[in-house]
Coordinates of C-alpha atoms in Angstrom, one line a residue:
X1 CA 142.7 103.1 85.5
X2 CA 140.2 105.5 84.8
X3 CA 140.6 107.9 87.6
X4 CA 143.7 109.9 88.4
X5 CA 144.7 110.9 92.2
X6 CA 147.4 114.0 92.8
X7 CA 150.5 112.3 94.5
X8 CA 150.4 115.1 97.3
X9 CA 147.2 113.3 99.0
X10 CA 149.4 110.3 99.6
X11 CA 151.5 112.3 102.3
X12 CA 148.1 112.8 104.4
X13 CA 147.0 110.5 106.9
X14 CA 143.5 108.1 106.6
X15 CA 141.2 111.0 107.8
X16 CA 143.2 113.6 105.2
X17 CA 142.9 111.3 102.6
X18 CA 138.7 110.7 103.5
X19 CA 138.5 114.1 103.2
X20 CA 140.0 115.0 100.0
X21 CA 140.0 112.8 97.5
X22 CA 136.3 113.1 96.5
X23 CA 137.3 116.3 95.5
X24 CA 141.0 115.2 94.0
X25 CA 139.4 112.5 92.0
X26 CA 140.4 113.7 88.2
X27 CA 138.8 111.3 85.6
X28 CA 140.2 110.4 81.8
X29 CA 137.0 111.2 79.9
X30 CA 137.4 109.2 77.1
X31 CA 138.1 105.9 79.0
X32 CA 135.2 107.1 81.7
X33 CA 132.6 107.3 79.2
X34 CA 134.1 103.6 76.9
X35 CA 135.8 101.4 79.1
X36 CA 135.8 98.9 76.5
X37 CA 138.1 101.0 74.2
X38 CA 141.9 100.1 73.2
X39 CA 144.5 102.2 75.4
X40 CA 146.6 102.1 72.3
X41 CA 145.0 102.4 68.7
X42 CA 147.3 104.1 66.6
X43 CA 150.1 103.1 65.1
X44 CA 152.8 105.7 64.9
X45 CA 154.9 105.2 61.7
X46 CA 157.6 107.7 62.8
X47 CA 157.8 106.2 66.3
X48 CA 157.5 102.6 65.2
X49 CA 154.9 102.2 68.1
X50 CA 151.3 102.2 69.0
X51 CA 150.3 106.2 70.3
X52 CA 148.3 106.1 73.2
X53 CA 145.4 108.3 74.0
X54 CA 145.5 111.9 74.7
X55 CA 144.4 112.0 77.8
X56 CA 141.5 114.4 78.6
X57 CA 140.9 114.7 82.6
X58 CA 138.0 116.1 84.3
X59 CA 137.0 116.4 87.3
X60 CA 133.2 114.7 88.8
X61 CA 131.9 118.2 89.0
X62 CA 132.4 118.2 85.2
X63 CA 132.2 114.6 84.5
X64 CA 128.6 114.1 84.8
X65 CA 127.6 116.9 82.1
X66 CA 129.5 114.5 79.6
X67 CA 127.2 113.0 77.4
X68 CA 129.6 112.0 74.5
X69 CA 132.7 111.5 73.8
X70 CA 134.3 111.1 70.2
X71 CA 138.0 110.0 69.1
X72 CA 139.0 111.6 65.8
X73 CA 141.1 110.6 62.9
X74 CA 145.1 110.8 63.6
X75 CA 146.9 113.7 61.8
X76 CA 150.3 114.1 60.4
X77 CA 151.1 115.0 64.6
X78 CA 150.2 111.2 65.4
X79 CA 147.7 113.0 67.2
X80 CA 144.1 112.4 67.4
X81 CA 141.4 115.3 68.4
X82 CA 139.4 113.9 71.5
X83 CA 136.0 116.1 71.0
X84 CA 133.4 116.3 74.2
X85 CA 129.8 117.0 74.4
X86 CA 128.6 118.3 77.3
X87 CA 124.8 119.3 78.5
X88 CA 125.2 122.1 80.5
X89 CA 122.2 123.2 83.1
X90 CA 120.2 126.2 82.8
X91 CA 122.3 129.1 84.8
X92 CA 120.0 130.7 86.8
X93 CA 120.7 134.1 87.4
X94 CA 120.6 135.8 90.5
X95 CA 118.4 138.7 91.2
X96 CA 120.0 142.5 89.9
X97 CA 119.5 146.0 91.6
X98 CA 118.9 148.3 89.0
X99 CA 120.2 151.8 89.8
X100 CA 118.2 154.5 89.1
X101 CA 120.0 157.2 87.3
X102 CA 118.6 160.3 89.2
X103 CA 120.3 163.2 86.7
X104 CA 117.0 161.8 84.6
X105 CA 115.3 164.3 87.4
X106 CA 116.7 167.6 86.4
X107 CA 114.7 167.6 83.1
X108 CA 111.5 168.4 82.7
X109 CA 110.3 167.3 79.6
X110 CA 111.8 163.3 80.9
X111 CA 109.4 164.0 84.4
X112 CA 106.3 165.0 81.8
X113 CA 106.9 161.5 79.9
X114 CA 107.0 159.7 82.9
X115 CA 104.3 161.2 84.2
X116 CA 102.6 160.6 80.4
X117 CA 103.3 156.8 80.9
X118 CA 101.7 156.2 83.9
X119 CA 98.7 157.7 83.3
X120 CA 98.6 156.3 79.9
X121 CA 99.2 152.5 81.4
X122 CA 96.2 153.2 84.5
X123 CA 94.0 153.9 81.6
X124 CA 94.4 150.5 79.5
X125 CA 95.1 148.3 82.8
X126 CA 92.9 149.5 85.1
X127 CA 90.2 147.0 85.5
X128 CA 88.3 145.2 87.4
X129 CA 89.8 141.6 86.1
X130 CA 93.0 143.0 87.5
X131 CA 94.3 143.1 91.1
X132 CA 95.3 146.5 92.9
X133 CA 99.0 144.5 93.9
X134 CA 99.3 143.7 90.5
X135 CA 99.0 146.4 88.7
X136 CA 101.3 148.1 90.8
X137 CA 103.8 145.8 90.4
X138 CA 103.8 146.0 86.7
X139 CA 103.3 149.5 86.9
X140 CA 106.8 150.2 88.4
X141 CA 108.5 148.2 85.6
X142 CA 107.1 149.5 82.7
X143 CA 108.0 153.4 84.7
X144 CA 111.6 151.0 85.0
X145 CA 112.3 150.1 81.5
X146 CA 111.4 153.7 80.4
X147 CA 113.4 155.2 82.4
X148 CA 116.5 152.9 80.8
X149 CA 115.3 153.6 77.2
X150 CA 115.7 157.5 78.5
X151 CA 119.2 157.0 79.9
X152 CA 120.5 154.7 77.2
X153 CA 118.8 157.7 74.5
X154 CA 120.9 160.4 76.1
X155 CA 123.8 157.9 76.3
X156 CA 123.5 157.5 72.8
X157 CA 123.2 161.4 71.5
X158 CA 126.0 162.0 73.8
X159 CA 128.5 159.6 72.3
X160 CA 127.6 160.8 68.8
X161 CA 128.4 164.3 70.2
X162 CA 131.6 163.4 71.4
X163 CA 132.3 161.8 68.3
X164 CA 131.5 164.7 66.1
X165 CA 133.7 166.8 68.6
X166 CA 136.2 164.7 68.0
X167 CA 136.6 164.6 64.3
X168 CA 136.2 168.7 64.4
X169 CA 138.9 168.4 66.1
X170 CA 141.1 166.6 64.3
X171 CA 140.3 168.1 60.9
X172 CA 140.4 171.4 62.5
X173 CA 144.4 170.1 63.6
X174 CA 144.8 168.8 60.3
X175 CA 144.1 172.5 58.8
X176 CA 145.9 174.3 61.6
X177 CA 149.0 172.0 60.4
X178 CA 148.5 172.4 57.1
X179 CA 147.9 176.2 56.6
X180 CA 148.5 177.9 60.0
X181 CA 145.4 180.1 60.0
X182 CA 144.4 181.5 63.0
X183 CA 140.8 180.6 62.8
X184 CA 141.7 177.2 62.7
X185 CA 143.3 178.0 66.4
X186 CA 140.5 179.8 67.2
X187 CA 138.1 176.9 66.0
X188 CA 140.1 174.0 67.5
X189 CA 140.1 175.7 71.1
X190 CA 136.7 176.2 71.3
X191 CA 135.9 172.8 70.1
X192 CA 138.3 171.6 72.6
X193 CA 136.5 173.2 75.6
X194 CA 133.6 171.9 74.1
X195 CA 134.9 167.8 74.2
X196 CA 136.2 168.7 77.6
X197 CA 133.0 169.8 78.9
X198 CA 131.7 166.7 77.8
X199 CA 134.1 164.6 79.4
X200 CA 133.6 166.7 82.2
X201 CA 130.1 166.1 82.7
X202 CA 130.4 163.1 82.8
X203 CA 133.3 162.8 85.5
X204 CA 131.0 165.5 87.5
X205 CA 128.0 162.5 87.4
X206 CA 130.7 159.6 88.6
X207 CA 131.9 161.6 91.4
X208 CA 128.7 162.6 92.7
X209 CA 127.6 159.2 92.7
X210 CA 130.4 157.7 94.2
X211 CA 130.2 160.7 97.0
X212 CA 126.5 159.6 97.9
X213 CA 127.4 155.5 97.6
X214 CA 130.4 156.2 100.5
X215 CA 128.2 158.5 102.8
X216 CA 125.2 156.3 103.1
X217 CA 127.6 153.2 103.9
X218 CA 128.5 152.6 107.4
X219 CA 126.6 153.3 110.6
X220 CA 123.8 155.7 111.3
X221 CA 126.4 158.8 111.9
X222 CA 127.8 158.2 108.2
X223 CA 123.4 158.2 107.5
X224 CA 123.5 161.7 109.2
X225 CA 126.6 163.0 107.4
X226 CA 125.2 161.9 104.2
X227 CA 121.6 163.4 104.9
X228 CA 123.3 166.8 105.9
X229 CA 125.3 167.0 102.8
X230 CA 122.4 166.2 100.4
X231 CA 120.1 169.1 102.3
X232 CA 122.8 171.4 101.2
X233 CA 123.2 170.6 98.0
X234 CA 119.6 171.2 98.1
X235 CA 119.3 173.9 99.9
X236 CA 122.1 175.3 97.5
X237 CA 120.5 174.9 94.6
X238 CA 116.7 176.3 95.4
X239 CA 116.9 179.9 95.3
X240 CA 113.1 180.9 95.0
X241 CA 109.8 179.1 94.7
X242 CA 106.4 179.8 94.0
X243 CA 103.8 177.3 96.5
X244 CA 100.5 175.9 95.5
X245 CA 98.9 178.7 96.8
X246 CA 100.7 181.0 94.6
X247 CA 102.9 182.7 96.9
X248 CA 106.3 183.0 95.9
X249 CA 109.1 183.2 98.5
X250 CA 112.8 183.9 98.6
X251 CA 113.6 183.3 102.3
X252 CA 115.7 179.8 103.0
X253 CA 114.0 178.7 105.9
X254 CA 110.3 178.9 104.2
X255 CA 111.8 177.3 101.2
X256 CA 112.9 174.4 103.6
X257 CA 109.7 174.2 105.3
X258 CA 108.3 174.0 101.3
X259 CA 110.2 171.4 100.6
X260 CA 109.5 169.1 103.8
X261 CA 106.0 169.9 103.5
X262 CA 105.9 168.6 100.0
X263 CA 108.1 165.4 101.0
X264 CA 105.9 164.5 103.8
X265 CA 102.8 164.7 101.9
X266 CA 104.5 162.5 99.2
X267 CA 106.1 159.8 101.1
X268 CA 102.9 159.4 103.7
X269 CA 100.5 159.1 100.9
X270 CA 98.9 155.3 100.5
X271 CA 98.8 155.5 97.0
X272 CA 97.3 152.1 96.5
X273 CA 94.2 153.1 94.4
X274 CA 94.3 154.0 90.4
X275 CA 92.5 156.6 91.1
X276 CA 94.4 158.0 93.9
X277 CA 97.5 157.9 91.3
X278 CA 95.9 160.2 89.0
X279 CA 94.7 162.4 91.6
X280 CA 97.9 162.8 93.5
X281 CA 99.8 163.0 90.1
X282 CA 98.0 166.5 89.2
X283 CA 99.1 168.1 92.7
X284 CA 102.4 166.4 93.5
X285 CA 104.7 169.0 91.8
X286 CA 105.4 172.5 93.7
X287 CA 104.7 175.3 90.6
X288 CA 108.1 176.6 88.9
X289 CA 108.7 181.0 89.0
X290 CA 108.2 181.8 85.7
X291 CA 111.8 182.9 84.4
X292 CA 113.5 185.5 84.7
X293 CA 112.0 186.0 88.4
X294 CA 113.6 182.5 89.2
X295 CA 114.8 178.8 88.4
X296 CA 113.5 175.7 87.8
X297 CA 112.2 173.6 90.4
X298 CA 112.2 170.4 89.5
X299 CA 116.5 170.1 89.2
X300 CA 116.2 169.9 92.9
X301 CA 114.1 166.9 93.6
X302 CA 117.4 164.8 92.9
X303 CA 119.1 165.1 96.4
X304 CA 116.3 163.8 98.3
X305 CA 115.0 160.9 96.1
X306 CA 118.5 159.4 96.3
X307 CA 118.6 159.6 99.8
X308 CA 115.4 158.2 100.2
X309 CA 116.0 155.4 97.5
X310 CA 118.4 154.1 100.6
X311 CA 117.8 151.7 103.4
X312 CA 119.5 150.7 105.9
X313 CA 119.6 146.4 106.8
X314 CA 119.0 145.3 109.9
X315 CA 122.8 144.3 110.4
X316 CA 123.6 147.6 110.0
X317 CA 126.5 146.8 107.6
X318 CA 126.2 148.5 104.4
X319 CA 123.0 149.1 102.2
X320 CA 121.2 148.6 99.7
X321 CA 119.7 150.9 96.9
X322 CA 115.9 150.9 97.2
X323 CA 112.9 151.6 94.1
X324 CA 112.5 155.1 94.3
X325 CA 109.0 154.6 92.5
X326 CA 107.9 152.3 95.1
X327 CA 107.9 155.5 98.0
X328 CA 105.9 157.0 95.2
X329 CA 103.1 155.0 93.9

């Protein structure tokens, strides 16, 4: 018999039994794949008896990715190794949101090599051979990977930091143990705020995130809650700015009428032209105070890009992270 069925299908009736044993059915491989093959081939000296098989079962969901099946030589077990080749199919993956890390934002120097990159890719692919739609397209991926060779850069420096923290501290415990000086104490407590600095800025990142991810889910009043708390962590964080005409203002309500000036003109631009891009590229930032008479500007563009990286479905169950880029160019 080359097929196996589970005993418990036999206590169903006709229509029970219809219905589950296609996917019951176990087969023995070996005798599946060469029915002509001895059920018993080796002789067992310490049993005094032929051996039979070992049996190898699989089901048909696995059976037809057998191509062939091989019977080794017995060992001193009486056993012999059964060994199956299988073809499996090409896995096709499913499609993956990438999520943008948006601390990238409060630097400057990573928004001037963005900024760097895209002109730098309008000037060698903008042709006429090439469509507007495409370049587009490919335009956002190459902003994409950059943006993960950024984040997976700072990732790296900041493990090796955390690792050099971490061995100044332990040799700095080593020589507190050793020799009880008190700049060794000294020493090993500032390196410890240091390493837990670290740590906590990364914990700071995790629970931001996971604050915005739980906001936006839900209905449109959890949309409103989440909007409301991202305007005041920006409004928090803008103390003074200095507008494209040159005027620098301190007041909260002109700062807010600033910033959804600027946001308006940026999201209702249709930016499908090259040459719009560039153009738009040299006006799109509001001018930073010079210090000390204020802070930087651009470590306030986060809030607002992650709440408008979000959309809501039409279900209205849950969302899904949007391409920030694609509101932009």
């Amino acid at each position: 018999m080359w097929s196996l069925i589970p005993s418990w299908i036999d206590r169903h009736n006709n229509m029970g039994k219809r219905e589950h044993i296609p996917q019951a059915f176990v087969n023995r491989c070996v005798a599946y794949e060469q029915p002509t093959l001895r059920a018993s081939t080796f002789f067992s000296p310490a049993h005094q008896t032929y051996a039979r098989l070992d049996l190898f079962l699989a089901t048909p969901g696995v059976q037809y990715m057998i191509t062939q099946t091989n019977i080794g030589i017995a060992t001193l077990s009486d056993h012999a190794l059964i060994t199956l080749q299988f073809t499996v199919p090409a896995l096709r993956k499913g499609l993956r949101l990438w999520r943008l890390n948006t601390k990238l934002f409060t630097y400057a120097e990573v928004c001037t090599e963005i900024r760097y990159t895209i002109r730098s890719y309008l000037a060698l692919n903008d042709t006429p051979e090439t469509s507007v739609a495409g370049i587009q397209e490919a335009l956002q991926a190459v902003v994409r990977g950059q943006f993960i060779a950024i984040a997976e850069r700072a990732n790296t420096l900041w493990k090796e930091k955390c690792q050099q923290l971490e061995a100044k501290v332990k040799d700095l415990e080593e020589r507190h143990k050793g020799t009880g000086a008190g700049d060794a104490r000294h020493q090993l407590g500032v390196a410890l705020k240091e390493l837990k600095a670290l740590d906590m800025y990364v914990a700071e990142h995790a629970m931001l995130r996971t604050k915005q991810i739980y906001y936006v889910e839900g209905n449109k009043s959890g949309l409103h809650l989440a909007h409301q708390l991202l305007a005041q962590t920006n409004q928090s964080r803008v103390k003074v700015i200095q507008t494209q005409n040159g005027v620098v203002t301190t007041t909260e309500g002109l700062i807010l009428q600033e910033f959804e000036k600027f946001y308006t003109s940026l999201y209702a631009q249709d930016l499908l032209d090259a040459e719009a891009i560039k153009d738009y590229l040299d006006t799109m930032p509001l001018f930073q105070v010079p210090q000390p008479t204020a802070t930087a500007l651009d470590k306030d563009l986060t809030p607002t890009e992650v709440f408008a990286s979000y959309t809501t479905p039409r279900h209205g169950k849950g969302t899904r992270a949007g391409w920030v880029w694609s509101r932009i160019l």
